Coordinates of C-alpha atoms in Angstrom, one line a residue:
M1 CA 102.0 108.4 98.8
R2 CA 99.0 109.6 100.5
H3 CA 99.6 111.4 103.8
G4 CA 102.0 109.4 105.8
S5 CA 104.7 106.9 106.1
T6 CA 102.3 104.1 106.3
S7 CA 98.9 104.9 105.2
V8 CA 101.2 105.4 102.3
R9 CA 98.9 103.6 100.1
P10 CA 95.4 104.9 100.0
P11 CA 92.6 102.4 100.5
G12 CA 90.5 101.8 97.4
G13 CA 86.8 100.9 97.0
I14 CA 85.3 104.1 98.5
S15 CA 81.8 104.4 97.0
R16 CA 80.6 107.6 95.4
R17 CA 77.6 107.4 97.7
S18 CA 80.1 108.2 100.5
L19 CA 80.4 111.6 99.0
L20 CA 77.2 112.8 100.6
A21 CA 78.4 111.7 104.1
G22 CA 80.5 114.8 104.3
G23 CA 77.4 117.1 104.2
L24 CA 78.2 118.6 100.8
G25 CA 76.7 117.4 97.6
A26 CA 78.6 117.3 94.3
L27 CA 77.7 120.1 92.0
G28 CA 78.2 117.9 89.0
A29 CA 80.8 118.1 86.3
T30 CA 79.2 121.0 84.4
W31 CA 81.2 123.8 86.2
L32 CA 84.6 122.3 85.6
A33 CA 83.7 121.0 82.1
A34 CA 82.7 124.6 81.1
G35 CA 85.8 126.1 82.6
C36 CA 88.2 123.6 81.0
S37 CA 87.1 124.7 77.6
S38 CA 87.7 128.4 78.3
S39 CA 90.6 130.4 77.0
G40 CA 92.3 133.7 78.0
P41 CA 92.5 134.1 81.8
A42 CA 92.3 130.3 82.5
S43 CA 95.7 129.9 80.8
R44 CA 97.6 132.5 82.8
A45 CA 100.5 131.4 85.0
L46 CA 99.5 129.7 88.2
P47 CA 100.5 131.4 91.5
V48 CA 103.4 130.0 93.5
E49 CA 102.5 131.3 97.0
A50 CA 99.3 131.8 98.9
A51 CA 98.2 135.3 99.9
T52 CA 99.4 136.6 103.2
G53 CA 98.2 139.4 105.4
D54 CA 96.4 140.4 108.6
P55 CA 93.4 138.1 108.8
A56 CA 90.2 138.7 110.6
S57 CA 90.1 137.5 114.2
G58 CA 87.9 134.3 114.3
G59 CA 85.8 132.8 111.6
V60 CA 85.1 129.3 110.4
L61 CA 87.4 127.6 107.8
R62 CA 85.8 124.8 105.8
I63 CA 88.2 122.1 104.5
A64 CA 87.3 119.4 102.0
R65 CA 89.4 116.3 102.4
P66 CA 89.7 112.7 101.0
P67 CA 88.8 110.2 103.8
A68 CA 91.3 107.6 104.8
S69 CA 88.5 105.0 104.8
D70 CA 85.1 104.4 106.3
A71 CA 86.9 103.1 109.3
E72 CA 89.2 106.1 109.9
T73 CA 90.1 107.1 113.4
L74 CA 91.6 109.9 115.4
D75 CA 94.3 107.6 116.9
P76 CA 97.5 109.0 115.4
A77 CA 99.3 105.7 115.6
S78 CA 96.8 104.0 113.3
A79 CA 97.3 103.4 109.6
L80 CA 93.7 104.7 109.1
S81 CA 94.1 108.0 111.0
A82 CA 92.2 111.0 109.8
Y83 CA 95.3 113.0 108.8
E84 CA 93.9 116.5 108.6
Y85 CA 92.6 116.4 112.2
L86 CA 95.9 115.3 113.7
G87 CA 97.9 118.5 113.3
A88 CA 94.9 120.5 114.6
V89 CA 94.4 118.7 117.8
Y90 CA 97.7 117.1 118.7
N91 CA 101.5 118.0 119.0
R92 CA 104.5 115.7 118.6
L93 CA 107.7 115.8 120.6
T94 CA 109.6 117.1 117.5
R95 CA 108.6 118.4 114.1
I96 CA 110.2 119.4 110.9
G97 CA 111.1 123.1 110.3
E98 CA 110.8 124.9 107.0
D99 CA 114.5 124.3 106.4
G100 CA 114.1 120.6 106.8
S101 CA 115.7 120.5 110.2
V102 CA 114.3 118.9 113.3
V103 CA 112.8 121.5 115.7
A104 CA 111.2 121.5 119.1
D105 CA 107.5 120.8 119.7
L106 CA 106.5 119.3 123.1
A107 CA 110.2 118.5 123.6
E108 CA 112.1 121.7 124.2
G109 CA 115.5 120.0 123.8
W110 CA 117.3 116.7 123.6
E111 CA 120.7 115.3 124.1
P112 CA 122.3 111.9 123.0
S113 CA 124.8 109.9 124.9
P114 CA 128.2 109.8 123.3
D115 CA 127.5 106.5 121.5
G116 CA 123.9 107.5 120.4
T117 CA 122.2 104.7 122.4
R118 CA 120.5 107.0 125.0
W119 CA 118.4 110.1 124.2
T120 CA 117.3 112.5 127.0
F121 CA 114.4 114.8 126.2
A122 CA 113.6 117.9 128.2
L123 CA 109.8 118.3 127.9
R124 CA 107.9 121.6 127.7
R125 CA 106.3 122.8 131.0
G126 CA 102.9 124.4 131.4
V127 CA 101.2 122.4 128.6
T128 CA 97.7 121.0 129.2
F129 CA 95.6 118.5 127.3
H130 CA 92.1 119.6 126.2
D131 CA 90.5 117.9 129.2
G132 CA 92.7 119.9 131.6
R133 CA 95.3 117.3 132.4
P134 CA 98.9 118.5 132.5
F135 CA 101.2 117.1 129.9
T136 CA 104.0 115.0 131.5
S137 CA 106.7 112.5 130.6
A138 CA 104.2 109.7 131.4
D139 CA 102.2 110.8 128.3
A140 CA 105.3 110.8 126.1
R141 CA 106.2 107.3 127.4
Y142 CA 102.7 106.0 126.8
T143 CA 102.6 107.4 123.3
L144 CA 105.8 105.6 122.3
R145 CA 104.7 102.3 123.9
H146 CA 101.4 102.6 122.1
L147 CA 103.2 102.9 118.8
L148 CA 105.2 99.8 119.6
D149 CA 102.2 97.7 120.6
P150 CA 101.8 94.9 118.0
D151 CA 98.0 95.0 118.4
V152 CA 98.0 98.6 117.2
A153 CA 99.9 97.7 114.0
S154 CA 101.1 101.2 113.6
P155 CA 103.1 101.9 110.4
Q156 CA 105.7 103.7 112.6
A157 CA 106.3 100.5 114.6
G158 CA 108.3 99.1 111.7
V159 CA 110.6 102.1 112.0
L160 CA 111.0 102.3 115.8
A161 CA 110.8 98.6 116.8
P162 CA 114.2 97.6 115.4
M163 CA 115.9 100.0 117.8
L164 CA 113.4 100.5 120.7
E165 CA 111.7 98.2 123.2
P166 CA 108.9 99.3 125.6
G167 CA 111.1 98.7 128.6
G168 CA 113.7 101.1 127.3
I169 CA 111.5 104.2 127.9
H170 CA 111.9 105.9 131.2
T171 CA 110.5 108.9 133.1
P172 CA 112.9 110.0 135.8
D173 CA 110.7 113.1 136.5
P174 CA 107.5 114.7 135.0
H175 CA 109.5 116.8 132.6
T176 CA 112.2 114.4 131.4
L177 CA 112.0 111.4 129.0
V178 CA 114.9 109.1 128.6
V179 CA 114.9 106.6 125.7
D180 CA 117.4 103.7 125.7
L181 CA 117.9 102.3 122.2
T182 CA 119.0 98.8 121.4
R183 CA 121.4 100.1 118.8
P184 CA 122.9 103.6 118.1
N185 CA 120.9 106.1 116.2
A186 CA 122.1 109.6 115.7
E187 CA 118.9 110.7 114.0
F188 CA 116.4 109.3 116.5
P189 CA 114.6 112.7 117.2
S190 CA 113.8 112.9 113.5
L191 CA 111.9 109.7 113.6
L192 CA 109.5 111.3 116.2
T193 CA 108.3 113.8 113.5
S194 CA 106.2 111.2 111.8
Y195 CA 102.4 112.0 111.8
N196 CA 101.9 108.7 113.6
C197 CA 103.9 110.1 116.6
Y198 CA 101.4 112.8 117.9
V199 CA 101.3 112.6 121.7
I200 CA 98.2 111.2 123.3
P201 CA 97.3 111.1 127.1
D202 CA 98.5 108.3 129.3
G203 CA 96.0 105.5 129.2
S204 CA 93.8 107.0 126.5
A205 CA 93.9 103.9 124.2
E206 CA 93.0 101.3 126.8
A207 CA 90.0 99.1 126.6
G208 CA 87.1 99.9 128.9
G209 CA 86.9 103.7 128.4
R210 CA 86.5 106.2 125.5
H211 CA 89.3 105.5 123.1
I212 CA 91.6 108.2 121.8
G213 CA 90.4 107.2 118.3
E214 CA 87.0 108.8 119.2
T215 CA 88.0 111.5 121.7
G216 CA 90.9 113.2 119.9
V217 CA 92.1 114.7 123.2
G218 CA 95.4 116.3 122.5
T219 CA 97.5 119.5 123.3
G220 CA 97.0 121.1 119.9
P221 CA 95.7 124.5 118.8
F222 CA 92.1 123.2 118.4
R223 CA 90.0 120.8 120.4
L224 CA 87.6 118.3 118.9
E225 CA 83.9 119.1 119.0
S226 CA 82.7 116.3 116.6
F227 CA 84.0 113.6 114.3
T228 CA 82.4 111.1 112.0
P229 CA 84.6 108.6 110.1
A230 CA 84.5 109.4 106.4
G231 CA 82.1 112.2 107.2
R232 CA 81.8 115.6 108.7
G233 CA 83.7 117.0 111.7
R234 CA 84.5 120.1 113.6
V235 CA 87.3 121.4 115.8
V236 CA 87.2 124.7 117.8
A237 CA 89.9 127.0 119.0
N238 CA 91.9 126.1 122.1
P239 CA 92.2 129.3 124.1
E240 CA 94.8 127.7 126.4
Y241 CA 97.1 126.6 123.6
W242 CA 100.7 127.0 124.7
E243 CA 101.8 128.8 121.5
G244 CA 98.8 131.2 121.7
R245 CA 95.2 131.1 120.6
P246 CA 94.8 130.3 116.9
V247 CA 93.4 133.0 114.5
L248 CA 90.3 130.9 113.6
D249 CA 87.4 130.1 115.8
E250 CA 86.6 126.8 114.2
I251 CA 87.5 124.5 111.3
E252 CA 84.9 122.3 109.7
F253 CA 86.1 119.2 107.8
Y254 CA 84.1 117.6 105.0
A255 CA 85.0 114.1 103.7
I256 CA 84.6 114.1 99.9
P257 CA 86.2 111.2 98.1
D258 CA 85.8 112.5 94.6
T259 CA 88.5 115.1 93.4
Q260 CA 86.1 116.8 91.0
A261 CA 83.4 117.1 93.6
R262 CA 85.9 118.7 96.0
S263 CA 86.9 121.2 93.2
N264 CA 83.3 122.0 92.5
A265 CA 82.6 122.6 96.1
L266 CA 85.5 125.1 96.2
L267 CA 84.3 126.9 93.1
A268 CA 80.8 127.1 94.6
G269 CA 82.1 128.7 97.7
Q270 CA 81.1 125.8 99.9
V271 CA 84.6 125.1 101.1
H272 CA 87.7 127.2 101.5
L273 CA 90.5 124.7 101.0
L274 CA 91.2 121.4 99.3
S275 CA 93.4 119.1 101.4
Q276 CA 95.6 116.3 100.0
T277 CA 94.4 117.2 96.5
N278 CA 96.9 117.6 93.8
L279 CA 94.9 119.2 91.0
D280 CA 95.5 118.5 87.4
F281 CA 96.6 121.6 85.4
A282 CA 93.3 122.1 83.5
T283 CA 91.3 122.1 86.8
A284 CA 93.9 124.3 88.5
R285 CA 93.7 126.9 85.7
V286 CA 89.9 126.9 85.9
I287 CA 90.0 127.4 89.6
N288 CA 92.7 130.2 89.3
A289 CA 90.6 132.0 86.7
S290 CA 87.5 132.1 89.0
D291 CA 86.5 135.0 91.2
R292 CA 86.1 132.8 94.3
A293 CA 89.2 130.6 94.3
T294 CA 92.9 130.5 93.4
I295 CA 95.9 128.2 93.6
A296 CA 98.9 127.9 95.8
R297 CA 101.8 125.5 95.4
S298 CA 103.2 123.3 98.0
V299 CA 106.7 123.2 96.6
N300 CA 108.3 119.8 95.9
S301 CA 105.8 118.2 98.1
Q302 CA 105.5 115.0 96.1
W303 CA 108.0 112.8 94.5
Y304 CA 106.9 110.6 91.5
G305 CA 108.5 107.3 90.6
L306 CA 108.4 104.4 88.3
P307 CA 109.4 101.5 90.5
M308 CA 110.9 98.4 88.8
L309 CA 110.1 95.3 90.7
C310 CA 113.5 93.7 91.3
T311 CA 112.0 90.2 91.9
A312 CA 110.3 90.2 88.4
E313 CA 111.9 89.7 85.0
P314 CA 113.6 91.6 83.4
F315 CA 114.4 93.8 86.4
T316 CA 116.2 91.0 88.3
D317 CA 119.1 92.0 86.1
P318 CA 120.8 95.2 87.4
S319 CA 122.0 96.1 83.9
V320 CA 118.4 96.3 82.7
R321 CA 117.5 98.6 85.6
Q322 CA 120.6 100.8 84.7
A323 CA 119.5 100.8 81.0
M324 CA 116.0 102.1 81.9
K325 CA 117.5 105.0 83.9
L326 CA 119.9 105.9 81.2
A327 CA 117.3 105.7 78.4
Y328 CA 114.9 108.5 79.4
D329 CA 115.1 112.3 79.4
P330 CA 114.1 113.7 82.8
Q331 CA 113.7 117.2 81.4
A332 CA 111.1 115.9 78.9
V333 CA 109.2 114.2 81.7
L334 CA 109.2 117.4 83.8
D335 CA 108.1 119.5 80.9
V336 CA 105.2 117.2 79.8
A337 CA 104.0 115.8 83.1
L338 CA 104.5 118.8 85.4
Q339 CA 104.6 121.6 82.9
G340 CA 107.5 123.0 84.9
A341 CA 105.8 122.8 88.3
G342 CA 108.6 120.9 90.0
V343 CA 112.2 119.9 89.6
I344 CA 114.1 117.0 88.0
G345 CA 114.7 114.1 90.4
N346 CA 117.7 112.4 88.8
D347 CA 116.6 109.1 90.2
N348 CA 117.4 110.3 93.7
P349 CA 114.3 110.0 96.0
V350 CA 115.8 112.5 98.5
P351 CA 114.3 116.0 97.9
P352 CA 116.6 119.0 97.4
E353 CA 115.3 120.6 100.6
E354 CA 116.6 117.7 102.7
P355 CA 119.8 118.9 104.6
Y356 CA 121.6 115.7 103.6
W357 CA 120.7 115.9 99.9
T358 CA 123.4 115.4 97.3
D359 CA 123.3 116.8 93.8
Y360 CA 124.4 113.5 92.1
R361 CA 123.2 112.6 88.7
V362 CA 124.0 110.3 85.8
E363 CA 123.7 111.9 82.4
R364 CA 121.2 110.4 79.9
D365 CA 122.8 108.0 77.5
P366 CA 120.3 106.1 75.3
E367 CA 123.1 104.5 73.2
H368 CA 124.7 103.0 76.3
A369 CA 121.2 101.9 77.4
R370 CA 120.8 100.2 74.1
F371 CA 124.2 98.5 74.5
L372 CA 123.3 97.2 78.0
L373 CA 120.1 95.7 76.7
R374 CA 121.8 94.1 73.8
R375 CA 124.4 92.6 76.1
A376 CA 121.6 91.2 78.3
G377 CA 119.9 89.7 75.2
L378 CA 117.0 92.1 75.4
E379 CA 117.5 94.3 72.4
G380 CA 114.1 95.7 71.4
L381 CA 112.8 95.3 74.9
R382 CA 109.0 95.6 75.2
L383 CA 107.2 96.1 78.5
D384 CA 103.9 97.2 80.0
L385 CA 103.9 100.3 82.1
H386 CA 101.0 100.5 84.5
T387 CA 99.3 103.8 85.4
S388 CA 95.9 105.1 86.7
A389 CA 93.8 108.2 86.9
Y390 CA 94.2 108.0 90.7
D391 CA 96.7 110.9 90.4
P392 CA 96.7 113.5 87.6
V393 CA 100.5 113.2 87.1
F394 CA 100.6 109.4 86.7
T395 CA 99.5 109.1 83.1
P396 CA 101.3 112.2 81.7
M397 CA 104.5 111.0 83.4
A398 CA 104.1 107.5 81.9
L399 CA 103.4 108.8 78.4
A400 CA 106.4 111.1 78.5
F401 CA 108.7 108.4 79.8
R402 CA 107.4 106.0 77.1
D403 CA 108.2 108.5 74.4
S404 CA 111.6 109.3 75.8
V405 CA 112.9 105.7 76.0
R406 CA 112.1 104.9 72.4
E407 CA 115.5 106.3 71.3
A408 CA 117.1 103.4 73.3
G409 CA 114.9 100.9 71.4
I410 CA 112.6 100.3 74.3
T411 CA 108.8 100.0 73.6
L412 CA 106.4 100.6 76.5
D413 CA 102.7 99.9 76.3
V414 CA 100.9 102.1 78.8
R415 CA 98.2 100.3 80.6
T416 CA 95.6 102.3 82.6
A417 CA 94.1 100.5 85.6
A418 CA 91.0 101.5 87.6
A419 CA 91.8 104.1 90.3
E420 CA 89.9 102.4 93.0
S421 CA 91.9 99.2 92.7
Y422 CA 95.3 100.5 91.6
F423 CA 97.0 100.2 95.0
S424 CA 95.5 96.8 95.8
Q425 CA 96.0 95.1 92.4
I426 CA 98.9 96.9 90.6
W427 CA 101.2 98.5 93.2
M428 CA 104.1 96.2 94.2
Q429 CA 102.6 93.5 92.0
K430 CA 103.4 94.6 88.4
P431 CA 107.0 94.8 87.1
L432 CA 106.7 98.5 86.1
M433 CA 104.2 101.1 87.4
A434 CA 103.7 104.7 88.3
T435 CA 103.7 105.8 92.0
Y436 CA 104.1 108.8 94.2
W437 CA 105.1 109.6 97.8
Y438 CA 104.8 112.7 99.9
T439 CA 108.1 114.4 100.8
G440 CA 108.7 115.5 104.4
R441 CA 110.1 112.3 105.7
P442 CA 113.5 112.7 107.4
I443 CA 116.2 110.9 105.4
E444 CA 116.7 108.2 108.1
Q445 CA 113.0 107.2 107.7
L446 CA 112.8 107.6 103.9
L447 CA 115.8 105.4 103.0
N448 CA 115.1 102.7 105.6
Q449 CA 111.4 102.5 105.1
I450 CA 111.2 102.6 101.4
F451 CA 114.6 101.2 100.2
R452 CA 116.0 98.9 102.9
G453 CA 115.8 95.2 102.0
G454 CA 112.8 93.5 103.6
S455 CA 110.8 96.7 104.5
S456 CA 107.1 96.3 103.9
Y457 CA 107.1 99.6 102.0
N458 CA 110.0 98.7 99.7
E459 CA 108.0 98.9 96.5
T460 CA 110.8 97.6 94.3
A461 CA 111.7 94.7 96.6
W462 CA 115.3 95.7 96.0
A463 CA 117.6 94.1 98.6
D464 CA 121.3 95.0 98.8
D465 CA 123.5 94.2 101.8
R466 CA 126.0 96.9 100.9
F467 CA 123.3 99.6 100.8
D468 CA 121.7 98.3 104.1
G469 CA 125.2 98.5 105.6
L470 CA 125.6 102.1 104.6
L471 CA 122.3 102.9 106.3
D472 CA 123.4 101.1 109.5
E473 CA 126.7 102.9 109.5
A474 CA 125.1 106.3 108.9
R475 CA 122.4 106.0 111.7
G476 CA 125.1 105.0 114.2
E477 CA 127.6 107.8 113.2
M478 CA 127.6 110.6 115.8
D479 CA 129.9 112.9 113.8
A480 CA 127.6 115.1 111.7
D481 CA 130.0 115.6 108.8
R482 CA 130.8 111.9 108.6
R483 CA 127.1 111.0 108.8
R484 CA 126.2 113.4 106.0
M485 CA 128.8 111.8 103.8
L486 CA 127.4 108.3 104.5
Y487 CA 123.9 109.4 103.7
Q488 CA 125.1 111.0 100.5
D489 CA 126.9 107.8 99.6
A490 CA 123.6 105.9 100.2
Q491 CA 121.8 108.3 97.8
R492 CA 124.4 107.7 95.1
Y493 CA 124.1 104.0 95.6
V494 CA 120.3 104.2 95.1
V495 CA 120.8 106.1 91.9
D496 CA 123.4 103.7 90.5
H497 CA 121.9 100.3 91.7
G498 CA 118.4 100.7 93.0
G499 CA 115.2 99.7 91.4
S500 CA 113.3 103.0 91.6
I501 CA 113.2 105.6 88.7
T502 CA 112.6 109.0 90.2
P503 CA 112.1 111.5 87.3
V504 CA 110.7 114.4 89.2
F505 CA 109.6 116.2 92.4
A506 CA 106.3 118.0 91.9
D507 CA 104.7 121.0 93.4
R508 CA 101.3 120.1 94.8
L509 CA 98.7 122.4 93.2
V510 CA 96.4 123.3 96.1
G511 CA 93.0 124.9 95.6
L512 CA 91.9 127.5 98.1
S513 CA 89.5 130.4 98.4
R514 CA 90.6 133.9 97.7
D515 CA 89.4 134.7 101.3
V516 CA 92.1 132.5 102.8
L517 CA 95.3 134.2 104.2
N518 CA 98.5 132.7 105.5
Y519 CA 98.1 129.1 104.2
R520 CA 101.4 127.4 104.8
E521 CA 102.3 123.7 104.4
H522 CA 105.5 121.8 103.9
G523 CA 105.9 118.1 104.1
F524 CA 103.5 116.9 106.7
E525 CA 103.5 120.2 108.5
F526 CA 100.4 122.4 108.2
D527 CA 100.2 125.8 110.0
Y528 CA 96.8 125.6 111.8
L529 CA 97.8 128.4 114.1
N530 CA 98.1 131.3 111.7
I531 CA 95.8 130.5 108.8
G532 CA 92.8 132.8 108.7
L533 CA 90.2 134.5 106.5
R534 CA 90.1 138.0 105.1
R535 CA 88.5 140.8 107.1

């Protein structure tokens, strides 16, 4: 899904006329159309890593991004937050390290009570907000209460509210935050890594003053200079940043809804980086063959799925869901849809980089799939598989899957829906469809938010009391080895019984200027501090 745990479905209906609001006009399709027909250099292997080195001190980085909506905001708690700005201007209490572990941000350390119902956070000293106010525990408490406020309707509220009440957040001194949970949770610090959990100043979201959604006052490496929803904005270096001054002087953001227009702007040298843009292979090769731009891969940054709606026929029958998983060849899907730029998913939505991941797989068996369908009275099953041009992997994945399941006697008719209405009219409404999510969620959030029965983001509507019980037992287990075993049991249970087909994890193909150095991104973490431009 798009950028976060809750704006997980991008809003549709953004007009092409909004393109000009970002201050950059589309160059038209001619550049890419010409490049896509070329041969030779355009077909060479795409790079894996971005260039590194000693960048120039200062400079202005220009980023093209897809806007969340015309009503986007700088309030991190909102489902319509302007994602790219958040990591530049704010910090969280915790964040995800490159190895997938939870590491310190504004919280220097944390300790649970023996039963996991109380968490005590030691907060970083000497940190100031962009307006000069010192960061204290009152700001951390206010941030959590803001997330829980029903009027805010934060996507993260659905994750935190089942275990946290506003009255359970305490500030015994300016540098200590104590959180009392209503139920044990051994992974609670990981839930604060969500992009909705960036820390805002105490009182900054109250009526009667300038709202955080406009001011963007945080503790991050850049401070806000200007922001226009679905338009242009600018952040400037924060010389007082607690981790040190960033390399760049400024970052300019341009909201460009159209993927091709973003790519053309990169090729023309108008922008340096395409954010949240997974390029198709033809475009990526054209960009990589140009003199101005190249490609970097954000490894395994997206997982692609074919959710089966468990409340709709024929997927109310678990044996039909099992047959669909046994029928297809994941290697064929990887080869066709991703051309090798990713890894096989084996129907497990937990990415291999996650510390709790288990290498569990069920081997393909189209004959047994055919048997299961015959036993269910569905031999020769024929279904629609819905896809869209919204994402470049959707249709190749759907076609590869269609071709692969024919051996089991399954016929799929691939139906292509309009990109602008796909997530409002197809997703979670049709029995079988293509979808994707960003990786980077801790396992506690991923499994509970997307697979627990009754969750608003459970796209298969699968509900299983045994699975939910495994999640409850895992989150309350304080022994790390025992907790890992329970989370791995939960993964195996999803593979064997769940409604989601997960063929692949994909590298995101990121377009960037050849002048950019030290681009690093994993999950929802973007290194704004060290990225720079060539001397």
